[in-house]
PDB file of C-alpha atoms in Angstrom:
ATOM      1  CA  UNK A   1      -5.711  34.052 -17.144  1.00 49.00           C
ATOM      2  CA  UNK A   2      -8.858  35.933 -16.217  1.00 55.00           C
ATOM      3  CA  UNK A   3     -12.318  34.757 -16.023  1.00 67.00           C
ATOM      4  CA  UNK A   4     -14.157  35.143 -18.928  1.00 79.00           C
ATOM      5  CA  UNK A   5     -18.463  35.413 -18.432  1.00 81.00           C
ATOM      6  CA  UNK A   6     -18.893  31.927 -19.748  1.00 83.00           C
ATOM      7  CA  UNK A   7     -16.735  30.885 -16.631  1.00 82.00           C
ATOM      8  CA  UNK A   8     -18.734  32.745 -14.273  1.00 86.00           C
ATOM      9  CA  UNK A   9     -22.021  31.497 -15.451  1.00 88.00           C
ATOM     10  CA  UNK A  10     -20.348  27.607 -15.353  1.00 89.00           C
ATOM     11  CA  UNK A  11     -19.653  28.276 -11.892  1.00 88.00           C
ATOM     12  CA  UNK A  12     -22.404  29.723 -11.122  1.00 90.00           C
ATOM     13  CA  UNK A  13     -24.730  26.851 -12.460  1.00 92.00           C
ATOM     14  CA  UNK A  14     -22.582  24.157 -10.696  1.00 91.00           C
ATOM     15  CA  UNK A  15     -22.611  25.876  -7.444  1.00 91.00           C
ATOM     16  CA  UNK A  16     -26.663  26.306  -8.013  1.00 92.00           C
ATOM     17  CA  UNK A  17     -26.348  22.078  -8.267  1.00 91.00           C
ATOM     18  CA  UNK A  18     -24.073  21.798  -6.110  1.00 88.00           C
ATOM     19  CA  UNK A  19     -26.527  23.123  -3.324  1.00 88.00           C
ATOM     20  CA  UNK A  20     -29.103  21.522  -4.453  1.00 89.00           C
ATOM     21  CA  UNK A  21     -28.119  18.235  -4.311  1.00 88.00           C
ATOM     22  CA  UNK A  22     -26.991  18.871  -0.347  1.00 86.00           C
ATOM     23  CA  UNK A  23     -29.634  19.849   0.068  1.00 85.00           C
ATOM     24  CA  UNK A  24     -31.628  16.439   1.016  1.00 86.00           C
ATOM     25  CA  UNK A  25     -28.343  15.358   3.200  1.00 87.00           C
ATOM     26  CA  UNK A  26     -28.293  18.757   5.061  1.00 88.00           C
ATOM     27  CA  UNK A  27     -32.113  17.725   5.949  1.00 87.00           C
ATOM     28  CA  UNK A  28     -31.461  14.829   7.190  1.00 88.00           C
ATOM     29  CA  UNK A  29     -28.615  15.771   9.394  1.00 89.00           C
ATOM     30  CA  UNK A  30     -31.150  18.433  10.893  1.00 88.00           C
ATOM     31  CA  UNK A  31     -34.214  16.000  11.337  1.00 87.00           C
ATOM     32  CA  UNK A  32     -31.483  13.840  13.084  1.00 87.00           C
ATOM     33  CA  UNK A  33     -31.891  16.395  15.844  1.00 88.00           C
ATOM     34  CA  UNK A  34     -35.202  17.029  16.050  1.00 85.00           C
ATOM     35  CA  UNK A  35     -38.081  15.623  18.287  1.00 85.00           C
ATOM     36  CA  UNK A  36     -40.360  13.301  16.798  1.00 79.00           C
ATOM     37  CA  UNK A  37     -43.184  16.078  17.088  1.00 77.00           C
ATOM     38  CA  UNK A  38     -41.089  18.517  15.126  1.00 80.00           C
ATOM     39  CA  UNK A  39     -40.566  16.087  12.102  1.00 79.00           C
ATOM     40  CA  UNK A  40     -44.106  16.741  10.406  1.00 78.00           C
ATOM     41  CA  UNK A  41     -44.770  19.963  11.412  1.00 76.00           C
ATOM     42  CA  UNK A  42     -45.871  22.276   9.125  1.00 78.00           C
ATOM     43  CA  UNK A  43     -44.970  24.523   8.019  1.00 81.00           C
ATOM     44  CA  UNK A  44     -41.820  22.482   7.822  1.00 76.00           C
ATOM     45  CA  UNK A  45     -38.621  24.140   9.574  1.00 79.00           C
ATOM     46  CA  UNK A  46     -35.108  23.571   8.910  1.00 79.00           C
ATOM     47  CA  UNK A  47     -33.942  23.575  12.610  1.00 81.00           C
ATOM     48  CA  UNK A  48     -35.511  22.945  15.569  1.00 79.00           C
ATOM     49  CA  UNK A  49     -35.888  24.646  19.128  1.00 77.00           C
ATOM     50  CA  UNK A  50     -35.447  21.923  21.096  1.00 79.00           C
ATOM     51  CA  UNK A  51     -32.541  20.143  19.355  1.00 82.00           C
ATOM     52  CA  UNK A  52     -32.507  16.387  20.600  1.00 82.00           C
ATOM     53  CA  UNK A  53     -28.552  15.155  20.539  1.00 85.00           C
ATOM     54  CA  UNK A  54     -29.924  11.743  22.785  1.00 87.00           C
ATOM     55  CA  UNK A  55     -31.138  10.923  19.164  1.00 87.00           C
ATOM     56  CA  UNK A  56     -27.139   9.950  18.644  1.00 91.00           C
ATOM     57  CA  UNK A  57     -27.038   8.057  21.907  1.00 90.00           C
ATOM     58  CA  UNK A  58     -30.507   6.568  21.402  1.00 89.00           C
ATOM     59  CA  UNK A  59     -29.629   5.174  17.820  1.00 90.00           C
ATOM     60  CA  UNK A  60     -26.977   2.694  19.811  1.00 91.00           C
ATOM     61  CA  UNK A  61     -29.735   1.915  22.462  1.00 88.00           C
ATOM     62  CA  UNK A  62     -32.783   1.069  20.716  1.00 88.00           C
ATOM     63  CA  UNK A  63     -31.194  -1.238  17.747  1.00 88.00           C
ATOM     64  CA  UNK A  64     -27.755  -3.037  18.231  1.00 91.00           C
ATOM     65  CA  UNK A  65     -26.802  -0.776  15.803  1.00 92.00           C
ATOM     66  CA  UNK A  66     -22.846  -0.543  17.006  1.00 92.00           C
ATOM     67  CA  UNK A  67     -22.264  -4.392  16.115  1.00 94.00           C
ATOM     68  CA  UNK A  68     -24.461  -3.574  12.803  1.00 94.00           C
ATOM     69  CA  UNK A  69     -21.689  -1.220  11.735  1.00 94.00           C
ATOM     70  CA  UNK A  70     -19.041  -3.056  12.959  1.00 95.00           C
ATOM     71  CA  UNK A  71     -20.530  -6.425  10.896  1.00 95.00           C
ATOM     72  CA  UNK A  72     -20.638  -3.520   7.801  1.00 95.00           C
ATOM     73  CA  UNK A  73     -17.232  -2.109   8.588  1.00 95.00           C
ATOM     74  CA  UNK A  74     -15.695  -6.277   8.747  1.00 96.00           C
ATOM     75  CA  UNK A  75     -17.803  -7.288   5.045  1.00 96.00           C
ATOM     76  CA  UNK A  76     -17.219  -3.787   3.663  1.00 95.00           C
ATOM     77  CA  UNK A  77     -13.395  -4.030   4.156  1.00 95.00           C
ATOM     78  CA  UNK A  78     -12.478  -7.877   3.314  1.00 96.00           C
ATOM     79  CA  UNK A  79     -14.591  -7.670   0.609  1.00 96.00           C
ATOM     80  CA  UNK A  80     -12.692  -4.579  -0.879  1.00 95.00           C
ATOM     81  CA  UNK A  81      -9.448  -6.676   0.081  1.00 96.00           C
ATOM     82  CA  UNK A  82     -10.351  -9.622  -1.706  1.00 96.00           C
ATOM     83  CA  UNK A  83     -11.473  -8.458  -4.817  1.00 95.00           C
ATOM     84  CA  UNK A  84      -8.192  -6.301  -4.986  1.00 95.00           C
ATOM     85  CA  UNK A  85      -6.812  -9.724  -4.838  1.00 95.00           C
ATOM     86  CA  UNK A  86      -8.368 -11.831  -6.773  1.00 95.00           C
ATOM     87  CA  UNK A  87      -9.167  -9.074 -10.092  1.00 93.00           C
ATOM     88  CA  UNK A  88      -5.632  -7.990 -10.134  1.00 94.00           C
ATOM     89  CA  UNK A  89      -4.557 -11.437 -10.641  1.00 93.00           C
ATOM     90  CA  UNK A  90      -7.201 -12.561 -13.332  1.00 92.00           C
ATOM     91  CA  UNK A  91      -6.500  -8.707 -14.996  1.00 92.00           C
ATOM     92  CA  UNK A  92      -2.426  -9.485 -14.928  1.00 92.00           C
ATOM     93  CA  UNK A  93      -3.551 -13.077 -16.685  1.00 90.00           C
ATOM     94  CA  UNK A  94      -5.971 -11.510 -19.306  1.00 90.00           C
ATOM     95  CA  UNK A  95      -3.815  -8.505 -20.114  1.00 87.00           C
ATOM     96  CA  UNK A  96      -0.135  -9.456 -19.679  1.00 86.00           C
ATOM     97  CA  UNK A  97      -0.202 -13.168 -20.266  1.00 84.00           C
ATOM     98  CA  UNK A  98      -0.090 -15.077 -23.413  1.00 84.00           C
ATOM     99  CA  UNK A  99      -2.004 -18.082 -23.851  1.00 84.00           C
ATOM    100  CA  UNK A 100      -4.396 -19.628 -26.524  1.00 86.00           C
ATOM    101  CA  UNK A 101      -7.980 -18.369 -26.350  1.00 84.00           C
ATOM    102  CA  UNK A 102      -7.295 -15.299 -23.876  1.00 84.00           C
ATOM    103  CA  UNK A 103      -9.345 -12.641 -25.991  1.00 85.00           C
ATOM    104  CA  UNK A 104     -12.812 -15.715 -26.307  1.00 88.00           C
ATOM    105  CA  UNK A 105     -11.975 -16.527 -22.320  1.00 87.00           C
ATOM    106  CA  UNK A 106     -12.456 -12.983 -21.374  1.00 87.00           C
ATOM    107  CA  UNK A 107     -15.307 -12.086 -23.470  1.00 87.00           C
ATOM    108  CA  UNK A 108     -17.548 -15.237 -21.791  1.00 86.00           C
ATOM    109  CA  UNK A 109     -15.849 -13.475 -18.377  1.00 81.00           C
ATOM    110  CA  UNK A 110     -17.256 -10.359 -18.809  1.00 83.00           C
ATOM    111  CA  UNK A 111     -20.735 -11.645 -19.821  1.00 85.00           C
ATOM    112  CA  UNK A 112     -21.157 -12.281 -16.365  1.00 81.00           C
ATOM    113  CA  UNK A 113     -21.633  -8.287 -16.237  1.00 81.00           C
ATOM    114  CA  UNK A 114     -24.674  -8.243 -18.584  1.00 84.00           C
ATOM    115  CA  UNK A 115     -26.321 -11.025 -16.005  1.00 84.00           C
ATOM    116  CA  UNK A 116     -28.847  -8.910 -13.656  1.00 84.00           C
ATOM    117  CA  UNK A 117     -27.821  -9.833 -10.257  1.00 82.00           C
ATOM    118  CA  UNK A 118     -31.584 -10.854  -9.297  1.00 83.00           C
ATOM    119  CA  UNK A 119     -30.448 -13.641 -11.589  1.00 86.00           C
ATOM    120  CA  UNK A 120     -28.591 -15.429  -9.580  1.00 87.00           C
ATOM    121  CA  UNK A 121     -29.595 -14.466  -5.963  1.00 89.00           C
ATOM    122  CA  UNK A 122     -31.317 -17.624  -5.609  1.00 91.00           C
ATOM    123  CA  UNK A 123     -29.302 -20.093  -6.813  1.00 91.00           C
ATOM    124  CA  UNK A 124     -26.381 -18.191  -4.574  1.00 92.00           C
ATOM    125  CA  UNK A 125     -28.568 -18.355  -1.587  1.00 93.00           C
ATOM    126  CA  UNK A 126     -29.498 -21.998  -2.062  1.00 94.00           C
ATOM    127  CA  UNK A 127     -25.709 -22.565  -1.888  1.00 94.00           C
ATOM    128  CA  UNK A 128     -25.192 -20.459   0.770  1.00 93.00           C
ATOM    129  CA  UNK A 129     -27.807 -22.571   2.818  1.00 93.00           C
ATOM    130  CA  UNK A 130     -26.296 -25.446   1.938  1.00 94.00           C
ATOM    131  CA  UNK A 131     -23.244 -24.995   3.161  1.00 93.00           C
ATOM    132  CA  UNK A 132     -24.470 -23.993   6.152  1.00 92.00           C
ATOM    133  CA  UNK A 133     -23.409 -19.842   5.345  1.00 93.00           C
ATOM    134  CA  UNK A 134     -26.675 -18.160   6.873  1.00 94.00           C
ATOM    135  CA  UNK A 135     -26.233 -15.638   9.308  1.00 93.00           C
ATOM    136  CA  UNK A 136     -22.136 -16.008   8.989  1.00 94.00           C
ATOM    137  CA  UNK A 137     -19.644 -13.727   7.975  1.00 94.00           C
ATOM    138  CA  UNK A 138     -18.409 -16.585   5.058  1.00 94.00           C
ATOM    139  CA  UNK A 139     -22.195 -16.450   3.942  1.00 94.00           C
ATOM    140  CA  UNK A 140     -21.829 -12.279   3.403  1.00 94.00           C
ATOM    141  CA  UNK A 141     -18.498 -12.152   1.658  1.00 95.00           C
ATOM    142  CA  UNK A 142     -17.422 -15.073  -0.468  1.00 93.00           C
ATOM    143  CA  UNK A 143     -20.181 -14.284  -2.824  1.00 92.00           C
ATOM    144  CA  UNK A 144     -18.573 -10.937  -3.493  1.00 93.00           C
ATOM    145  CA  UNK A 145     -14.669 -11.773  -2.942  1.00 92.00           C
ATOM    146  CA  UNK A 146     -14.876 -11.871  -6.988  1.00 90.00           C
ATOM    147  CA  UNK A 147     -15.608  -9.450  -9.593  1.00 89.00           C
ATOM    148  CA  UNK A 148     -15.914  -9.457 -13.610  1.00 89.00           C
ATOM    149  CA  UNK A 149     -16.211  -5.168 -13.419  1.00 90.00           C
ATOM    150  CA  UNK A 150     -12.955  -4.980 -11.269  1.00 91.00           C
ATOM    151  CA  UNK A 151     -11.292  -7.722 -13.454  1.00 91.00           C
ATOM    152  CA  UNK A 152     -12.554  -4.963 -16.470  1.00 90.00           C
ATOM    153  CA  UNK A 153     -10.993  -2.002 -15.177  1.00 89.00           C
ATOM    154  CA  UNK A 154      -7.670  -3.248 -14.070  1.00 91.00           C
ATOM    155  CA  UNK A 155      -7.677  -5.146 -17.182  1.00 90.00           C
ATOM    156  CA  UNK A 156      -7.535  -1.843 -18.934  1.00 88.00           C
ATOM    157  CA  UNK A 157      -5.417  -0.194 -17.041  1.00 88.00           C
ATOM    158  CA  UNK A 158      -2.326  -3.069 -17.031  1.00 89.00           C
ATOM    159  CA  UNK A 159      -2.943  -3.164 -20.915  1.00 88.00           C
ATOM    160  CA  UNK A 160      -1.358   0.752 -20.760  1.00 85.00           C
ATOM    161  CA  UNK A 161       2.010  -0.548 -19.230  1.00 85.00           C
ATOM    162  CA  UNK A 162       4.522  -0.846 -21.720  1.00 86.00           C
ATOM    163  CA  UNK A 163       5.055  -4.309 -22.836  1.00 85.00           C
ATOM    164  CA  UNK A 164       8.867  -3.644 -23.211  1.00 86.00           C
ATOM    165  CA  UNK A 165       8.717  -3.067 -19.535  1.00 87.00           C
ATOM    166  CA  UNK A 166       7.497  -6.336 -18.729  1.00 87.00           C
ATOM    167  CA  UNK A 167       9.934  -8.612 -21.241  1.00 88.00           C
ATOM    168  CA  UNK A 168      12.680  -6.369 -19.824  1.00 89.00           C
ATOM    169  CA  UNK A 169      11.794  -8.007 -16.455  1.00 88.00           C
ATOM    170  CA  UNK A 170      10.878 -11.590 -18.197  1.00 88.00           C
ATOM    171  CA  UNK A 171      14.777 -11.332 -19.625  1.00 88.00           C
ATOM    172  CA  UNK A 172      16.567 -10.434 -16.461  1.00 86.00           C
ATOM    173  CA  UNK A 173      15.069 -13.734 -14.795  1.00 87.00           C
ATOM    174  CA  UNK A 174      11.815 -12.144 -13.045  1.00 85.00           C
ATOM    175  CA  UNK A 175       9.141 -14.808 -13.040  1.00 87.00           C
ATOM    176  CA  UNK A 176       5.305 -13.830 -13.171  1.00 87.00           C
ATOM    177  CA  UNK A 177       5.239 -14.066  -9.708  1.00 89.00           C
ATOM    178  CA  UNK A 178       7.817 -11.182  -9.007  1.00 90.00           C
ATOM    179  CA  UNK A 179       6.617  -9.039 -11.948  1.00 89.00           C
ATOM    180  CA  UNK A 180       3.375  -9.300 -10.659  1.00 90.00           C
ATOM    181  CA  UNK A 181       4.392  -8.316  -6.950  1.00 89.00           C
ATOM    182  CA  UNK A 182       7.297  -5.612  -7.869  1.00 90.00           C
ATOM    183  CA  UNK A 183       6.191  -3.934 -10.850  1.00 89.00           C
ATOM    184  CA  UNK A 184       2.637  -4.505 -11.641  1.00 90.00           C
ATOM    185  CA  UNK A 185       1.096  -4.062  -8.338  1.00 90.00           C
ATOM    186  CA  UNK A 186       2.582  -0.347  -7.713  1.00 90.00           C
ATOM    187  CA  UNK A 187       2.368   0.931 -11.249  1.00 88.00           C
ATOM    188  CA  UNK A 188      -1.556   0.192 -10.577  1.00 89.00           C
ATOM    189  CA  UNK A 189      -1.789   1.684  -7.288  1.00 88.00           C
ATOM    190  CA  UNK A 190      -4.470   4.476  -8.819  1.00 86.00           C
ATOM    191  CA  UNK A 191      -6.448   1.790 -10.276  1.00 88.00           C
ATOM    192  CA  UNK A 192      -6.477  -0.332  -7.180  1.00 90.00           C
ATOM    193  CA  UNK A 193      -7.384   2.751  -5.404  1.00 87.00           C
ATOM    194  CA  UNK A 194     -10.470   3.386  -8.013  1.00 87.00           C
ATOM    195  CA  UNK A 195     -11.628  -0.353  -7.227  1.00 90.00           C
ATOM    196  CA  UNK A 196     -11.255   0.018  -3.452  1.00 91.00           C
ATOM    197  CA  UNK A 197     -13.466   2.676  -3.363  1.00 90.00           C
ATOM    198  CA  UNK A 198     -16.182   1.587  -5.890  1.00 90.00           C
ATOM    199  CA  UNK A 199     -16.020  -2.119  -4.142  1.00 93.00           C
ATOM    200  CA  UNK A 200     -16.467  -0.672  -0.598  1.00 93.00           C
ATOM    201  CA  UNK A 201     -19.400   1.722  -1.558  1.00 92.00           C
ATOM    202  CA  UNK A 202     -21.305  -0.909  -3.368  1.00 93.00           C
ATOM    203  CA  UNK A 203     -20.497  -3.610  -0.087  1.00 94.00           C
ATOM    204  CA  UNK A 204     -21.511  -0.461   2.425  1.00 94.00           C
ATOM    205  CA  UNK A 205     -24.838  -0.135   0.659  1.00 92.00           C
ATOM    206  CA  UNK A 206     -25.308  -3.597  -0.321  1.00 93.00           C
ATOM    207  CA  UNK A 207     -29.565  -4.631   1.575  1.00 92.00           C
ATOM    208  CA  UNK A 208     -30.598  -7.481  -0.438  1.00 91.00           C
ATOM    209  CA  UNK A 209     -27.840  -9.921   0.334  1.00 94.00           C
ATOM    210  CA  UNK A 210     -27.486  -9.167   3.658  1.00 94.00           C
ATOM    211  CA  UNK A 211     -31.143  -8.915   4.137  1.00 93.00           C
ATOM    212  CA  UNK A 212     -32.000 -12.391   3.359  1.00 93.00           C
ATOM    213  CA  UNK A 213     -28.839 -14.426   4.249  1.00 93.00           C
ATOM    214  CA  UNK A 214     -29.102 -12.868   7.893  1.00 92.00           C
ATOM    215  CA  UNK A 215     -31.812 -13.186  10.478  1.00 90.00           C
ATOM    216  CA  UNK A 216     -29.651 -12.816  13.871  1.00 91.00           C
ATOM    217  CA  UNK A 217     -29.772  -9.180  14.829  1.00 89.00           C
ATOM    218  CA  UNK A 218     -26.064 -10.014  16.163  1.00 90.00           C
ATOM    219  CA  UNK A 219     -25.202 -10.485  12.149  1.00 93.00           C
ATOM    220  CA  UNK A 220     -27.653  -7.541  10.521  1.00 93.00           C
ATOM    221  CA  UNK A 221     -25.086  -4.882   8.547  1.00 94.00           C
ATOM    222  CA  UNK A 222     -26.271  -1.069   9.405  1.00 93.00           C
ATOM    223  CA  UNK A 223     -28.097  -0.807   6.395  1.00 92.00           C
ATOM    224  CA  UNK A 224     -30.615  -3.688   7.666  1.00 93.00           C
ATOM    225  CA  UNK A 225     -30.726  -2.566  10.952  1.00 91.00           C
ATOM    226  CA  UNK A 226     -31.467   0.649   9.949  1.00 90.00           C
ATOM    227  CA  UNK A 227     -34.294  -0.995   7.610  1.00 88.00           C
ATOM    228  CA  UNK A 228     -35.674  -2.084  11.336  1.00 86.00           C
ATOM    229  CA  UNK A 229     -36.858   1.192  12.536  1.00 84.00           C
ATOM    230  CA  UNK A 230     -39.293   1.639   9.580  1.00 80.00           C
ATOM    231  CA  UNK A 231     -42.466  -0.144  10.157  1.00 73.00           C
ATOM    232  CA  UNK A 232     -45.643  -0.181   8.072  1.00 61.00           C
ATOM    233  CA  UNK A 233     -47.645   2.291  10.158  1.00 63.00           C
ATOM    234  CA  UNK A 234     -45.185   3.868  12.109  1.00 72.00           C
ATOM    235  CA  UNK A 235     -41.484   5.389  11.719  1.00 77.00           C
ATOM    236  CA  UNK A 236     -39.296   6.855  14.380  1.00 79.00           C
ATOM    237  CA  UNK A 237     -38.168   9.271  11.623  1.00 85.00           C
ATOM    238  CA  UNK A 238     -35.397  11.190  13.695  1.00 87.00           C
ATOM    239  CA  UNK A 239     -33.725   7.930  14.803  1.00 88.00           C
ATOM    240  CA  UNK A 240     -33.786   6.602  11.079  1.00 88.00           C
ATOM    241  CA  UNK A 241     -31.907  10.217   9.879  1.00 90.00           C
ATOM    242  CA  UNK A 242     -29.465   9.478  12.649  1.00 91.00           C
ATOM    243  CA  UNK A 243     -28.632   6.024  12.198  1.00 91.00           C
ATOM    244  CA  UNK A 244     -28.200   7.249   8.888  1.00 90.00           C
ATOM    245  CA  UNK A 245     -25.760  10.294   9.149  1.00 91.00           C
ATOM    246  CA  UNK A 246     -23.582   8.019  11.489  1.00 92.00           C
ATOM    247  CA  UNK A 247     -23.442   5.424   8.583  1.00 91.00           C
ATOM    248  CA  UNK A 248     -22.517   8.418   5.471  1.00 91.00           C
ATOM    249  CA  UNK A 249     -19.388   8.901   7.685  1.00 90.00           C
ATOM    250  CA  UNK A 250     -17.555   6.131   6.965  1.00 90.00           C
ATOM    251  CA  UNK A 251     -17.789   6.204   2.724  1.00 88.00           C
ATOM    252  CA  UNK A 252     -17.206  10.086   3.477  1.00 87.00           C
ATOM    253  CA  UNK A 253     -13.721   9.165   4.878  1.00 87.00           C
ATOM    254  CA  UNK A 254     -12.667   6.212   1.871  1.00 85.00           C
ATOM    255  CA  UNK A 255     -13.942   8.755  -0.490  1.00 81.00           C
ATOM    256  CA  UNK A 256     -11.759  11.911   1.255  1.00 80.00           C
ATOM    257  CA  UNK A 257      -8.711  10.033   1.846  1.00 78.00           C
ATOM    258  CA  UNK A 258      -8.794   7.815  -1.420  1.00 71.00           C
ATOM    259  CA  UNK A 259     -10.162  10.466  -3.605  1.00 70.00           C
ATOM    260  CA  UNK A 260      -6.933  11.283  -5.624  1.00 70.00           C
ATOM    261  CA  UNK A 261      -6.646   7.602  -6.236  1.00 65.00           C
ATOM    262  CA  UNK A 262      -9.856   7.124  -7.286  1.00 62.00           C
ATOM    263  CA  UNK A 263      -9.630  10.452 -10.236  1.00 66.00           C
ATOM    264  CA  UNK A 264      -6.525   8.903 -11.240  1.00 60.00           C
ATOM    265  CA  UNK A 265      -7.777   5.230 -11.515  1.00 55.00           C
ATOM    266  CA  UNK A 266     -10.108   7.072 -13.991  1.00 57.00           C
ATOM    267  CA  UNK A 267      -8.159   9.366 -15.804  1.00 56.00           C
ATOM    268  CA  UNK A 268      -5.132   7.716 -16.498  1.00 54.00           C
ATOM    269  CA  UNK A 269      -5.849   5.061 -18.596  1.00 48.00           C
ATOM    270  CA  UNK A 270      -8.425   2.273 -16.159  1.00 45.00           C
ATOM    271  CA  UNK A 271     -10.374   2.751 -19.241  1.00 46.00           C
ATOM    272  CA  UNK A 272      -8.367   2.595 -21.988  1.00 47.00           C
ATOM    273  CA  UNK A 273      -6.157   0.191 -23.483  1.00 45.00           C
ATOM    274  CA  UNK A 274      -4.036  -0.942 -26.720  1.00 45.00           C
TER     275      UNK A 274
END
């Protein structure tokens, strides 16, 4: 079928968006390159003349910013593994189990996603102390190895399997156990991949934990350590934009190589139900 003008001028006004919102992240991957004398100069100029790629070695030099995104890369990823874990099993309970108050259980579960999360950051970081969890990998992901959004959304999504399915198993002898592991497990593989994705983001970009239950530079996540090179009177501006291209690179690659999982999580059925 041909275009039709209404097409053209969608297009159009998405690739006009489009460009503008790259805009601010083709900026920063050209201030990444530029002296520190270049960054306020004005007028301001998209590229540089004297294009400074020691900036990339630099980054690793002046902050221990390597172990920073290898401390992000450990949290981001055992997170993301944990809550897979632990919401698939409470979201096979609430949607394919029957038991007496299931529907009242889940509605007090998923109040816990109208709580603010400045609610409880000090009561988890008292606890945290206590235990002895500062500066500790425990002390970064336990507090997030559960989660009453993913338990939502892959709630939803089970609810769409056909029930008849499921007896069909319960009758041939399958106990929860196997229909959980055989048949569950890969008919949700697109909402799994939805939750990986939105659980890794939010760990990758997660300062205010990490910020106050670490104060070992050995422990800082990139985000913090990148929070290190601003200071109140001065910024070294061209190291921040690098430290912060080389951290984008890693949510670019979960997003490219789970981003057929993650429309699908979406659009076939992680938000419905029956």
């Amino acid at each position: 079928m041909g275009k039709t003008a209404t097409d053209w001028v969608l297009f159009v006004v998405l690739l006009i968006g489009a460009l503008l919102m790259s805009g601010p992240f083709v900026w920063m991957i050209a201030t990444s390159f530029k002296p520190a004398a270049d960054v306020f100069q004005f007028p301001p100029t998209l590229f540089t003349a004297d294009p400074q790629v020691e900036n990339y070695v630099r980054i690793f030099t002046t902050i221990p910013f390597g172990r920073a995104m290898a401390n992000s890369l450990v949290v981001s990823v055992l997170v993301t593994l944990l809550q897979l874990i632990t919401c698939s099993m409470a979201a096979y309970a609430f949607a394919c189990l029957r038991f007496r108050g299931r529907e009242a259980l889940f509605l007090i579960y998923l109040a816990a996603l109208m709580v603010p999360s400045q609610v409880t950051l000090i009561p988890n970081f008292i606890l945290i102390k206590t235990l002895g969890w500062i500066d500790t990998y425990q002390g970064l992901i336990l507090p997030y190895a559960f989660s009453s959004f993913g338990t939502f959304l892959l709630r939803q999504y089970l609810k769409s399997i056909p029930a008849e399915l499921l007896e069909a198993a319960r009758i041939d002898g399958a106990s929860h156990a196997q229909i959980y592991l055989t048949i569950v497990l890969p008919l949700a593989k697109p909402a799994l991949g939805a939750l990986a994705i939105f659980t890794f983001v939010a760990q990758w970009n997660n300062f205010l934990w990490p910020l106050i239950t670490t104060t070992k530079p050995d422990m800082q996540v990139a985000i913090v350590a990148l929070a290190t090179l601003q200071c109140q009177y001065n910024s070294d501006w061209p190291l921040l934009m690098t430290g912060s291209v080389i951290a984008i690179v890693p949510v670019l690659l979960v997003f490219v190589f789970g981003n057929r999982a993650f429309i699908a999580g979406l659009t076939t059925g992680a938000f419905g139900g029956r």
